[in-house]
Coordinates of C-alpha atoms (C1' of nucleotides) in Angstrom, one line a residue:
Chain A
X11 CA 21.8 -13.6 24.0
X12 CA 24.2 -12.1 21.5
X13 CA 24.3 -9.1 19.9
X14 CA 23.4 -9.5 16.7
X15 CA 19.6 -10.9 18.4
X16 CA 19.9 -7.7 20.4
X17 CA 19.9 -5.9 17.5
X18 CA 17.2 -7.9 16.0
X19 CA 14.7 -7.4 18.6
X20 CA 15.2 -3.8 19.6
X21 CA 14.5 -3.0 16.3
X22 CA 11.4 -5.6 15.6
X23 CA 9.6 -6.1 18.8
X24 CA 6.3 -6.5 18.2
X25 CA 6.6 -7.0 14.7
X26 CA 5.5 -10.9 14.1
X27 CA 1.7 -10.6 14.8
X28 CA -0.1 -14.1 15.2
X29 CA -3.3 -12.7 14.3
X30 CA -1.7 -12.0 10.6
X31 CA -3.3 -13.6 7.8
X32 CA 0.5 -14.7 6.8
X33 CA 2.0 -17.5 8.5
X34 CA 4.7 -16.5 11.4
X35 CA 7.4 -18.4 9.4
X36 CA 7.3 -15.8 7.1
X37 CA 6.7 -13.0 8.7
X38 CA 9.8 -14.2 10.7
X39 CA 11.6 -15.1 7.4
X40 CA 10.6 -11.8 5.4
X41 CA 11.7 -9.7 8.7
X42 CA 15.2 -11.5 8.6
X43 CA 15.7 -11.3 5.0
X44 CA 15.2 -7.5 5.1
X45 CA 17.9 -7.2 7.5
X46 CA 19.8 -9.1 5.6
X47 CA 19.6 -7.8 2.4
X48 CA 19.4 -4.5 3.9
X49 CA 22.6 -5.1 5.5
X50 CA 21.3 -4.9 9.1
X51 CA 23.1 -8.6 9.6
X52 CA 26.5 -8.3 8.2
X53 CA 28.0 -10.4 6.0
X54 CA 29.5 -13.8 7.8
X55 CA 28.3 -13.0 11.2
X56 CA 26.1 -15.6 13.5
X57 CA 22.3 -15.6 12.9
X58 CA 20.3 -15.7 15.8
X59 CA 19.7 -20.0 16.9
X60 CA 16.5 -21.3 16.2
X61 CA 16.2 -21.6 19.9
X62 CA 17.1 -17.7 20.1
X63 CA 14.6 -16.8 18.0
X64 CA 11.7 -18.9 19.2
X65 CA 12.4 -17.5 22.5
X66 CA 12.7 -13.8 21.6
X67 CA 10.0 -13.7 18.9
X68 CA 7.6 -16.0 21.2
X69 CA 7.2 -19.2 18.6
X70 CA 7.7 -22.6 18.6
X71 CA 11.1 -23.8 17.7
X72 CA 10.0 -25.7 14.1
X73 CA 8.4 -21.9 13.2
X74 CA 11.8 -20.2 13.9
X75 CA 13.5 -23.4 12.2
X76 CA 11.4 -23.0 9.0
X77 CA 12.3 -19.3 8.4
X78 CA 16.0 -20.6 8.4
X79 CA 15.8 -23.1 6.2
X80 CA 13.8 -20.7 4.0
X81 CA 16.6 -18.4 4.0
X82 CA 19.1 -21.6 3.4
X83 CA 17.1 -22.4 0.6
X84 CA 18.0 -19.0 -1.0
X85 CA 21.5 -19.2 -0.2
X86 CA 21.1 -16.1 2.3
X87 CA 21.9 -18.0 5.2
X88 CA 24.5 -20.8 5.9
X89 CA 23.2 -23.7 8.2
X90 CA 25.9 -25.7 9.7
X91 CA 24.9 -28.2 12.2
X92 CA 26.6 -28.1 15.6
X93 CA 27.6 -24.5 14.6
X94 CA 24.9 -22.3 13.5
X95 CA 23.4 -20.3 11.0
X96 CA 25.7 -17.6 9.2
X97 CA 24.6 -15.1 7.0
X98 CA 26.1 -15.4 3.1
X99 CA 24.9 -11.8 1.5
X100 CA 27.5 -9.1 1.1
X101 CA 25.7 -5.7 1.4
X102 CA 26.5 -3.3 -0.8
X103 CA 24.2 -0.3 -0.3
X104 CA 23.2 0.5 -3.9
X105 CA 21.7 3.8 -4.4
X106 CA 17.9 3.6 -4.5
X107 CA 16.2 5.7 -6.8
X108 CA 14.9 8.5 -5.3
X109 CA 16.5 11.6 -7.5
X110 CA 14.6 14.4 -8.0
X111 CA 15.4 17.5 -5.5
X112 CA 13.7 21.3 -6.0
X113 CA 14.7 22.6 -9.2
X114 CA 13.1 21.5 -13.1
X115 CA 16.3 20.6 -14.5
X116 CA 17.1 17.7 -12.2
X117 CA 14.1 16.2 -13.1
X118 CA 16.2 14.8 -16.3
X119 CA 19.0 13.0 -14.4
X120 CA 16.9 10.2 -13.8
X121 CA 16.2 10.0 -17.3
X122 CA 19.4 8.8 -17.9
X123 CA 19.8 5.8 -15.3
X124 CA 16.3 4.5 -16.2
X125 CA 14.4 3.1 -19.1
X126 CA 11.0 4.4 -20.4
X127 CA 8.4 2.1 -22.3
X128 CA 6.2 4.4 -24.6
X129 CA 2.5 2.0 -24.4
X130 CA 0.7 4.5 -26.3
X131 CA 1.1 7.5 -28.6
X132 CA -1.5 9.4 -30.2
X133 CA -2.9 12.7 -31.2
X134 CA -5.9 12.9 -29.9
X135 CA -8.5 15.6 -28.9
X136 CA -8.3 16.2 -24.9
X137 CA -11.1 15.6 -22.3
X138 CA -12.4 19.0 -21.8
X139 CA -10.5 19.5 -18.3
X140 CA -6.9 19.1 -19.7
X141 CA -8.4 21.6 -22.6
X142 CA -9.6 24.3 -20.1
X143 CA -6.4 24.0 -18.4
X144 CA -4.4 24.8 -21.5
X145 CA -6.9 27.0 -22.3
X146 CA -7.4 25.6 -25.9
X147 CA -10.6 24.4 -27.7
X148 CA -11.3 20.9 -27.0
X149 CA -11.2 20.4 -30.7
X150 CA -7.5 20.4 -31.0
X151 CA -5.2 17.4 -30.8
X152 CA -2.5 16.9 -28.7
X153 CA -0.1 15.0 -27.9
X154 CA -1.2 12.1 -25.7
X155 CA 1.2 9.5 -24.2
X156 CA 0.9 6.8 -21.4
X157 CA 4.6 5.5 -20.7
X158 CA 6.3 3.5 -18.0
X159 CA 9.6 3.7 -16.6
X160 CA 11.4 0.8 -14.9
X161 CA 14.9 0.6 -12.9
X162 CA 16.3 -2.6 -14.1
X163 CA 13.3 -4.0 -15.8
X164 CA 11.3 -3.2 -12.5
X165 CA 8.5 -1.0 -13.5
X166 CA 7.8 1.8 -10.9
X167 CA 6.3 4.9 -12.7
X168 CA 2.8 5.0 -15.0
X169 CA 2.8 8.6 -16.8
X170 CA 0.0 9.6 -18.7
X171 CA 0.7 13.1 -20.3
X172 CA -0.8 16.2 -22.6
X173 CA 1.8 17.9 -24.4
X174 CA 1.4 20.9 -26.8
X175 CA 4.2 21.7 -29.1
X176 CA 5.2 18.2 -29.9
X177 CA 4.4 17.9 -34.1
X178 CA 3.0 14.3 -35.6
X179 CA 6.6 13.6 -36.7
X180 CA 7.8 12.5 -33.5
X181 CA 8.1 8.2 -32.8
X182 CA 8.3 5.9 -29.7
X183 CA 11.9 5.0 -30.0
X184 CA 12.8 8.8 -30.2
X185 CA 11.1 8.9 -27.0
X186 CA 12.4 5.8 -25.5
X187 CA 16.0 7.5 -26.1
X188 CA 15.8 11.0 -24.8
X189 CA 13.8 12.7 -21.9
X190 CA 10.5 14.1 -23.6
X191 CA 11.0 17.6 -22.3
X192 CA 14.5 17.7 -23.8
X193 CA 12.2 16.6 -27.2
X194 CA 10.1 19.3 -26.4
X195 CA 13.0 21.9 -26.2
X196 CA 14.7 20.9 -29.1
X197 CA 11.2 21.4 -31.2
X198 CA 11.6 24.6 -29.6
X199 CA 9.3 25.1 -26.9
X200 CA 11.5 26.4 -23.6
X201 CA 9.5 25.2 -20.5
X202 CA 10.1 27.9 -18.0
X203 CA 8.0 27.1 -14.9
X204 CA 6.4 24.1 -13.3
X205 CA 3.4 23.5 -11.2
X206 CA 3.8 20.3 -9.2
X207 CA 1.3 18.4 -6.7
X208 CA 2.2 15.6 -4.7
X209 CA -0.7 13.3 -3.3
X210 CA -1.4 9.7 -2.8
X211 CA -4.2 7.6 -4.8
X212 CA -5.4 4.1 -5.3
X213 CA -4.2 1.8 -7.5
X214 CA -6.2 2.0 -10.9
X215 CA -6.7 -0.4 -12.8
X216 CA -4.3 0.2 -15.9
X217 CA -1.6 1.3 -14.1
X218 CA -2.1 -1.7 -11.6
X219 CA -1.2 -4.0 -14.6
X220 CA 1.5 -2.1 -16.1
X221 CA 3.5 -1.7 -12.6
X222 CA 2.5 -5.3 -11.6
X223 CA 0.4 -4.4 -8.8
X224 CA -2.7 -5.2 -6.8
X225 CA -5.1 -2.7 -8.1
X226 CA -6.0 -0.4 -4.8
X227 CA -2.5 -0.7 -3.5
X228 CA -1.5 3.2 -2.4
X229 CA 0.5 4.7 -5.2
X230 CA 2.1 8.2 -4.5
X231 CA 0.6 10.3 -7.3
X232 CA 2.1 13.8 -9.1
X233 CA 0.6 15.8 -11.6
X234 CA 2.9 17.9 -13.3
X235 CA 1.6 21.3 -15.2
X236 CA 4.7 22.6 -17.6
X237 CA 4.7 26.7 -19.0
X238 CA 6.4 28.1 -21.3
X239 CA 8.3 31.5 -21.6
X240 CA 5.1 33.0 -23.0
X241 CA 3.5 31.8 -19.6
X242 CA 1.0 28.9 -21.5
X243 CA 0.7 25.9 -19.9
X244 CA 2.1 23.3 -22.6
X245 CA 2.3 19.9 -21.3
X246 CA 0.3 18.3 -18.3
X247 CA 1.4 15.4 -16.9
X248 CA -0.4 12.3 -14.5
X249 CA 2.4 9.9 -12.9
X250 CA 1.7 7.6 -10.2
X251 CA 4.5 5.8 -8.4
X252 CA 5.1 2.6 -6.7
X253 CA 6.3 3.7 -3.1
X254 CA 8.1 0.7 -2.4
X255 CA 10.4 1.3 -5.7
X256 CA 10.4 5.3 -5.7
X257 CA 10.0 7.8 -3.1
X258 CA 10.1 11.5 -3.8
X259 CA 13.4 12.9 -2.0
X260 CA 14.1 16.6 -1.1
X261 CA 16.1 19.2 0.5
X262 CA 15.2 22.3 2.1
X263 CA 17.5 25.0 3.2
X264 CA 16.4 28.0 5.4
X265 CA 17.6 31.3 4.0
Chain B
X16 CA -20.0 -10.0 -17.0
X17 CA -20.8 -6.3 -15.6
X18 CA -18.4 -3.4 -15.6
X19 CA -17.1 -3.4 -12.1
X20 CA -15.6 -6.9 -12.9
X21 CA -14.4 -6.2 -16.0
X22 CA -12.7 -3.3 -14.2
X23 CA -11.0 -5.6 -11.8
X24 CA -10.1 -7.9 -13.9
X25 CA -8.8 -7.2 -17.0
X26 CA -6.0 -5.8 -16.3
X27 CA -5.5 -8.5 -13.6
X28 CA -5.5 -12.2 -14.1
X29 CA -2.7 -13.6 -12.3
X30 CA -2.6 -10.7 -9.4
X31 CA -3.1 -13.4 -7.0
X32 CA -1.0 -15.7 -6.2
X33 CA -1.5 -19.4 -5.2
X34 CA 2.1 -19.3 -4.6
X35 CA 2.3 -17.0 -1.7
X36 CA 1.8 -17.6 1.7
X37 CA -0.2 -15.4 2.6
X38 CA -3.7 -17.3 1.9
X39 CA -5.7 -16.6 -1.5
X40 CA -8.9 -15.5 0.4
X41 CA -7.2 -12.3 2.3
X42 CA -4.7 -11.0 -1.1
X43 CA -8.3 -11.4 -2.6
X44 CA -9.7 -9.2 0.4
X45 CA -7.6 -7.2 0.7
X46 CA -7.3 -6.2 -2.8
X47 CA -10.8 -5.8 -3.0
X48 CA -11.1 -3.5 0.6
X49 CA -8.4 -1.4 -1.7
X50 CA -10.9 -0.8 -4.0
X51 CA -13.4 0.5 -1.9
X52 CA -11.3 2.4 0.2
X53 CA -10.1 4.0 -2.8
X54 CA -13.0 5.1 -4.5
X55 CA -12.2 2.3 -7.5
X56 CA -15.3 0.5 -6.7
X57 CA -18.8 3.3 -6.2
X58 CA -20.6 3.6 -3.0
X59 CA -24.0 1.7 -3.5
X60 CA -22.3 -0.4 -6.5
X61 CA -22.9 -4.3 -7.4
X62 CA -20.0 -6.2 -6.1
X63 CA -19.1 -9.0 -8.7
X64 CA -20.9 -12.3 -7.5
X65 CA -19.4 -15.1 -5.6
X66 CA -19.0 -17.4 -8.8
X67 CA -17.7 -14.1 -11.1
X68 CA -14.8 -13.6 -8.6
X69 CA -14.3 -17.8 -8.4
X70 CA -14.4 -17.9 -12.0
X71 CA -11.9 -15.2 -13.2
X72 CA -9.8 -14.9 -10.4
X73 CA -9.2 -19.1 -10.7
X74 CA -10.5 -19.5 -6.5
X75 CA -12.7 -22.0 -5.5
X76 CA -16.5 -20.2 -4.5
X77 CA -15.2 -20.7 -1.0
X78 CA -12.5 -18.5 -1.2
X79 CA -14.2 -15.9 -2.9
X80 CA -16.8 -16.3 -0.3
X81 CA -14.7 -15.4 2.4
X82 CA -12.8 -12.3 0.7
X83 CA -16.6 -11.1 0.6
X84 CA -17.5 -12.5 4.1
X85 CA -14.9 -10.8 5.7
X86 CA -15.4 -7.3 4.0
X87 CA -19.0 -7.6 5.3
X88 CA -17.8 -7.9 8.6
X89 CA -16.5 -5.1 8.3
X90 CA -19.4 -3.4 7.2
X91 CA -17.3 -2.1 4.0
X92 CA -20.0 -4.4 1.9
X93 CA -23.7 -5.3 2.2
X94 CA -24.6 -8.6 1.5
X95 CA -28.2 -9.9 0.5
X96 CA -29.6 -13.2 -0.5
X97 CA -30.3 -13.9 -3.8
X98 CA -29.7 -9.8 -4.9
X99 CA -25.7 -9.6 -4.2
X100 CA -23.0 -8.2 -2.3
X101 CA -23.0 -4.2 -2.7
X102 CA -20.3 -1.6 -1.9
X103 CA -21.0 0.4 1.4
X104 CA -18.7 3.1 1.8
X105 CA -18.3 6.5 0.5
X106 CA -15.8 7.5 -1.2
X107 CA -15.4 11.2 -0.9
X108 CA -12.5 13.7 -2.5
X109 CA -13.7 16.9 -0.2
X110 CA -11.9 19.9 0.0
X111 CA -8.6 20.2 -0.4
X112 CA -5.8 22.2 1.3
X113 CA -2.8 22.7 -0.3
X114 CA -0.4 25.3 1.6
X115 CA 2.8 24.2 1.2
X116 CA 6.1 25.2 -1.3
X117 CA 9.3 24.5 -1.8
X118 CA 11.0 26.6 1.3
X119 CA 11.3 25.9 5.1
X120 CA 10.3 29.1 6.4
X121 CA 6.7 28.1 4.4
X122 CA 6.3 25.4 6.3
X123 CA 5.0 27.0 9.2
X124 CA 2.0 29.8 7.7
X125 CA 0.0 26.2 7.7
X126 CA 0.4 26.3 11.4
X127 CA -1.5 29.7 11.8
X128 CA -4.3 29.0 9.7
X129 CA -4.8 25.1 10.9
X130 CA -5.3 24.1 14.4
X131 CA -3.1 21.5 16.3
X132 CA -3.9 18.9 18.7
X133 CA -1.2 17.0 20.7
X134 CA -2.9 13.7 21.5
X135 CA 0.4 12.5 23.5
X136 CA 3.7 14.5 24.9
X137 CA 6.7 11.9 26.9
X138 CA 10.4 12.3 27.1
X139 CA 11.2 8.4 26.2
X140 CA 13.9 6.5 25.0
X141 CA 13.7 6.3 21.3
X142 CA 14.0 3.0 19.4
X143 CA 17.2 1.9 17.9
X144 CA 16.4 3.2 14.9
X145 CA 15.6 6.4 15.8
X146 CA 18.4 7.0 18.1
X147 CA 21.1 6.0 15.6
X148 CA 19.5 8.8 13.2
X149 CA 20.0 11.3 16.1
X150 CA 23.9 9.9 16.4
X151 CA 23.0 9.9 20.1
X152 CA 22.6 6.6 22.6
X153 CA 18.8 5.1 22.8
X154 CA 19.3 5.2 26.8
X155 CA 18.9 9.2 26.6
X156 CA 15.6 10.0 26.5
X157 CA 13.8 12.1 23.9
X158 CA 10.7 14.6 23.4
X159 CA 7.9 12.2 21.7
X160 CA 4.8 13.7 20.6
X161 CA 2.1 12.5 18.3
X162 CA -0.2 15.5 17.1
X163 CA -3.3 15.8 14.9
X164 CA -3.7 18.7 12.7
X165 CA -7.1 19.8 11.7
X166 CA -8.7 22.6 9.5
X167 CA -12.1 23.5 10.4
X168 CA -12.5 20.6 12.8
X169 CA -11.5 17.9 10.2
X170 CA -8.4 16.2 10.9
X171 CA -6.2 15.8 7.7
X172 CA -2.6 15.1 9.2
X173 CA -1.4 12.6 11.7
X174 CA 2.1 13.4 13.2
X175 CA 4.4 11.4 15.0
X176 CA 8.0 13.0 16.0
X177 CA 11.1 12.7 17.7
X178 CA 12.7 16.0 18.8
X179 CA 16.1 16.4 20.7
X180 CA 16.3 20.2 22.4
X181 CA 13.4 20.4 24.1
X182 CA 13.6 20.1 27.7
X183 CA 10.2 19.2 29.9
X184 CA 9.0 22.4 31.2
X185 CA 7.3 22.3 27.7
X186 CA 3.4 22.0 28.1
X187 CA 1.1 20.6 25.6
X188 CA -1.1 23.9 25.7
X189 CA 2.3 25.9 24.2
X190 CA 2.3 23.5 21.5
X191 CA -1.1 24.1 20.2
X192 CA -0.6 27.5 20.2
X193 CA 3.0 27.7 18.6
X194 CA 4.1 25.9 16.0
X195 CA 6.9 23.0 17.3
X196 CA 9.8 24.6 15.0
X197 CA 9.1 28.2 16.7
X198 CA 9.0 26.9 19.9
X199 CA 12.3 25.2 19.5
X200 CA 13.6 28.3 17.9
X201 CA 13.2 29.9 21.2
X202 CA 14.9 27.2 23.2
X203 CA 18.3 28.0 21.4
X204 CA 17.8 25.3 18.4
X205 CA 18.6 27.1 14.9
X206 CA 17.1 24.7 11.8
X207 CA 19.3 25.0 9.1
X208 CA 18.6 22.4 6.9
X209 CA 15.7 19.6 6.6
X210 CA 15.8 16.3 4.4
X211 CA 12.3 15.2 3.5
X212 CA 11.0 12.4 1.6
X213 CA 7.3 12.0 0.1
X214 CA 5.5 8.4 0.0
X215 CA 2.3 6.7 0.0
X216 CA 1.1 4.3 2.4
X217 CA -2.0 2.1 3.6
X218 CA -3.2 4.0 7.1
X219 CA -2.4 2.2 9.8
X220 CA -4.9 2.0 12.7
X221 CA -3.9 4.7 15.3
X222 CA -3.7 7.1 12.3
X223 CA -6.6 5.8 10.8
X224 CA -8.5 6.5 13.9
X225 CA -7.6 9.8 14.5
X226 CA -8.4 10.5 10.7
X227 CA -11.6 9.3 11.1
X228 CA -10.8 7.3 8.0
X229 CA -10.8 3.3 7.5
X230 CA -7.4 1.7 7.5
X231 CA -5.7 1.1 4.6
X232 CA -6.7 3.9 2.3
X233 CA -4.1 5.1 1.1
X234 CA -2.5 8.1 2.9
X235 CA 0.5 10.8 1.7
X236 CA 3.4 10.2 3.6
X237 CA 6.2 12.4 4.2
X238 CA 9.1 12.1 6.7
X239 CA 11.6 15.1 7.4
X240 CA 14.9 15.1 9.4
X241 CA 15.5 18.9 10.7
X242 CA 19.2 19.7 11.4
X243 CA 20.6 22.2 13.3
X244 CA 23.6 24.7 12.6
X245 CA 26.2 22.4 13.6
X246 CA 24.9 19.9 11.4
X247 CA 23.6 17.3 13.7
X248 CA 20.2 15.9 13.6
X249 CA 17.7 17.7 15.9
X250 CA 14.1 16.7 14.7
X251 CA 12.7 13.7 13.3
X252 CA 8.9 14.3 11.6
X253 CA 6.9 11.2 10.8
X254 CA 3.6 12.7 9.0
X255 CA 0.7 11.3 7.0
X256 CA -2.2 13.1 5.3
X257 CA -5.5 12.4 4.3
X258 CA -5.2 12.8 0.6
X259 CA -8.3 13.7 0.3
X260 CA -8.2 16.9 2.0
X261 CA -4.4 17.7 1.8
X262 CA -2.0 18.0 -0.8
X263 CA 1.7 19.1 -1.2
X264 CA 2.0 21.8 -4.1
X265 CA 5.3 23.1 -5.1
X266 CA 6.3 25.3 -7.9
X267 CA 9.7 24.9 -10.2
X268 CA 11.5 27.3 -11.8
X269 CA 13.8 26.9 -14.5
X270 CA 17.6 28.6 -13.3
Chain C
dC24 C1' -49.4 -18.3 -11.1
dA25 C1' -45.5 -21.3 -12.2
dC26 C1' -40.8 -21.5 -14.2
dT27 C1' -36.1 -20.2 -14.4
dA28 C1' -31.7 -18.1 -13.6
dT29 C1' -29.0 -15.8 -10.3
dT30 C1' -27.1 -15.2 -5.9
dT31 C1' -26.3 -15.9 -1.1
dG32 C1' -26.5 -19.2 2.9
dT33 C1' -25.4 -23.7 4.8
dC34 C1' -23.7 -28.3 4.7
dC35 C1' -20.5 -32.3 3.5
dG36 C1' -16.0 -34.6 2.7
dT37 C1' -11.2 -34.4 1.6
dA38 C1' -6.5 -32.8 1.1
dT39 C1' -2.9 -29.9 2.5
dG40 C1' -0.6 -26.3 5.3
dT41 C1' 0.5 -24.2 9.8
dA42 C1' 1.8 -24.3 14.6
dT43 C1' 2.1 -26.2 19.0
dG44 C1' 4.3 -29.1 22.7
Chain D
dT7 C1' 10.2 -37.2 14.8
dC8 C1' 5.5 -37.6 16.3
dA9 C1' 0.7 -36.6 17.6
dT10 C1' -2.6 -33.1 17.7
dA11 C1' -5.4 -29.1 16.7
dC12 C1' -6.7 -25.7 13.7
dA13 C1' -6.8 -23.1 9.2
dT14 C1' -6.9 -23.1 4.2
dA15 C1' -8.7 -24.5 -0.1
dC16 C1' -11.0 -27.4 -3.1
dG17 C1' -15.3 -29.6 -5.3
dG18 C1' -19.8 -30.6 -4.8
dA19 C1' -24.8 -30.4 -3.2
dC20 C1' -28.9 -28.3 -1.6
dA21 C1' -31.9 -24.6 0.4
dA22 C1' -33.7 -19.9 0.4
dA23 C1' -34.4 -15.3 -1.3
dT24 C1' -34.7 -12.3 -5.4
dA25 C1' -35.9 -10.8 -10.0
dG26 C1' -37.5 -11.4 -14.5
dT27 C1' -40.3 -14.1 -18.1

DNA sequence: CACTATTTGTCCGTATGTATG
DNA sequence: TCATACATACGGACAAATAGT
């Protein structure tokens, strides 16, 4: 046994489960490509034989041999008979999105390295709980926007926000250029606090579509309440993200 | 057509796909069990029909027949001939709790208000994984515990963590009276910084258990890697919360 | 009381995919 | 490569329970 396999297994034991809906070729497949692309198995070294695997993983030799020739098919993998199977994906770890840290202002970076769709923009009167919170008569428009943000044309953010402040002069693409709060700042309203809470939620229907999700799948959700110098809340914001694209990242320091 | 399908499906034509390998009836499933679990689809509500789902999500009545078959089994659905299939499972928000900000000390004034339960205490040799996080060989064993915390007897987070610095005169009674961090505080181990990243996941079943909540709603995930003084990694915390009754709240402050 | 439409329950036959030895 | 067993998925047909006209 070599040690790449070692590697393999330590890590994964237990992980192909023939009760699974899927078919073992692809768990076994979809467990090996991870490595791969996630640069477990390095670029040029000797997969694992099928005879390896089967033994190891506790299949049948055509289950392991179909999960090869699935990678081979993708160009992942290099078959060469008599020799074995050699992995053909250079890792390069790219930094995965995961920017914000503890203060408001860093909340803006990723602004810059991702792109936002506006789906909606309108000036509506609120539903009387985002009106209570700003403490404003239901009667009064605001600002209402449902937006999506994608990391190279991979959707994984579904905003839907209240903003006060904002005047009916303001368009999509203006929007789709700089961060909204920057918008907000520059129509003069200074944002001086933030209340943020971080739970998880159910895929609903709307933002199911928009991200390209199952509706139901579990979404890490934020809502985001914005206040101004004067200490009024002026912008409340709903965004739910797909975990497997964004995860919320953070650093605490004692003292 | 009635609402509840309209719901599911208008945003969704084309979520499943005939392509995958995993088989039509369980993406159907298990997008529907999402659903439920989530609260999308009301306690006591009308299921869409056999031929609704057959029709608009392009299955054959088979198919259908067994996404519905199987959530019955799990008693997640009732079933009844010639009335319907009909949701049966509450969906609850309750309570929340929602202690936490943005500073490590903080951390721990949960501990004194909450009571903890350790459900399993082992110095073991830490998978792979784990073990290269620690810098430190998987052949030296570590402190393994898996805790339940609970606020007026209901159980809201499921931990599971890896700890370096403890050694094993510690006693499971200590732990539920102290929180872990003080404990280790007072074995020599100064935390000086922790890394911690927020998610969202499907429970999984020994969490689910323990929640007293049915597998795959959707939980709030956070891990956090503790490090000491000199830099080196002393704690690894694996924790998911019941969303339902637990949220993380954090305030910003502008400069 | 039929009559009808809807919905679940049960059955058939057939084709294809999965997994084993 | 082959033979075998089982699961998946389709279309269709009919029976049985329910609800409304």
């Amino acid at each position: 046994m070599d040690a790449t396999l070692t590697l393999l297994s330590k890590y994964h034991h237990g992980v192909l489960d023939p009760g699974s809906p899927t078919p073992l070729y692809h768990q076994l497949y979809s467990m090996l490509r991870d490595c791969i692309l996630g640069g477990v198995l390095e670029d040029g070294s000797r997969m694992p034989s099928e005879k390896e695997l089967s033994t190891t993983f506790k299949v049948s030799r055509i289950t392991a041999r179909r999960a090869l020739d699935d990678l081979a098919a993708e160009n992942l993998v290099a078959r060469q008979r008599g020799r074995g199977t050699f992995v053909n994906y250079h890792y390069h770890p790219e930094l995965l999105n995961a920017p914000l840290t503890g203060a408001l202002e860093s909340l803006e970076h990723m602004g810059r390295e991702t792109k936002i769709k506006v789906l909606s923009l309108r000036f509506i009167r609120p539903p009387a709980n985002i009106a209570d919170e700003f403490g404003i008569s239901d009667e009064q428009p605001l600002c209402h926007m449902v937006r999506i943000r994608s990391n190279r044309d991979l959707p994984f953010a579904y905003y839907e926000s209240w903003t006060l402040g904002f005047d009916r002069s303001i368009r999509k693409q203006s929007l789709e250029k700089s961060p909204r709060l920057e918008l907000l700042r520059k129509s003069g309203v200074k944002i001086a606090r933030a209340e943020q809470t971080l739970s998880a939620e159910a895929a609903f229907p709307p933002a199911a579509g928009a991200l390209g999700i199952m509706p139901g799948k579990p979404l890490l959700k934020l809502i985001r309440r914005s206040f101004g110098e004067d200490g009024k809340q002026v912008d409340h914001l709903n965004a739910v993200y797909n975990p497997d694209r964004f995860q919320y990242r953070m650093s605490l320091t004692l003292k």
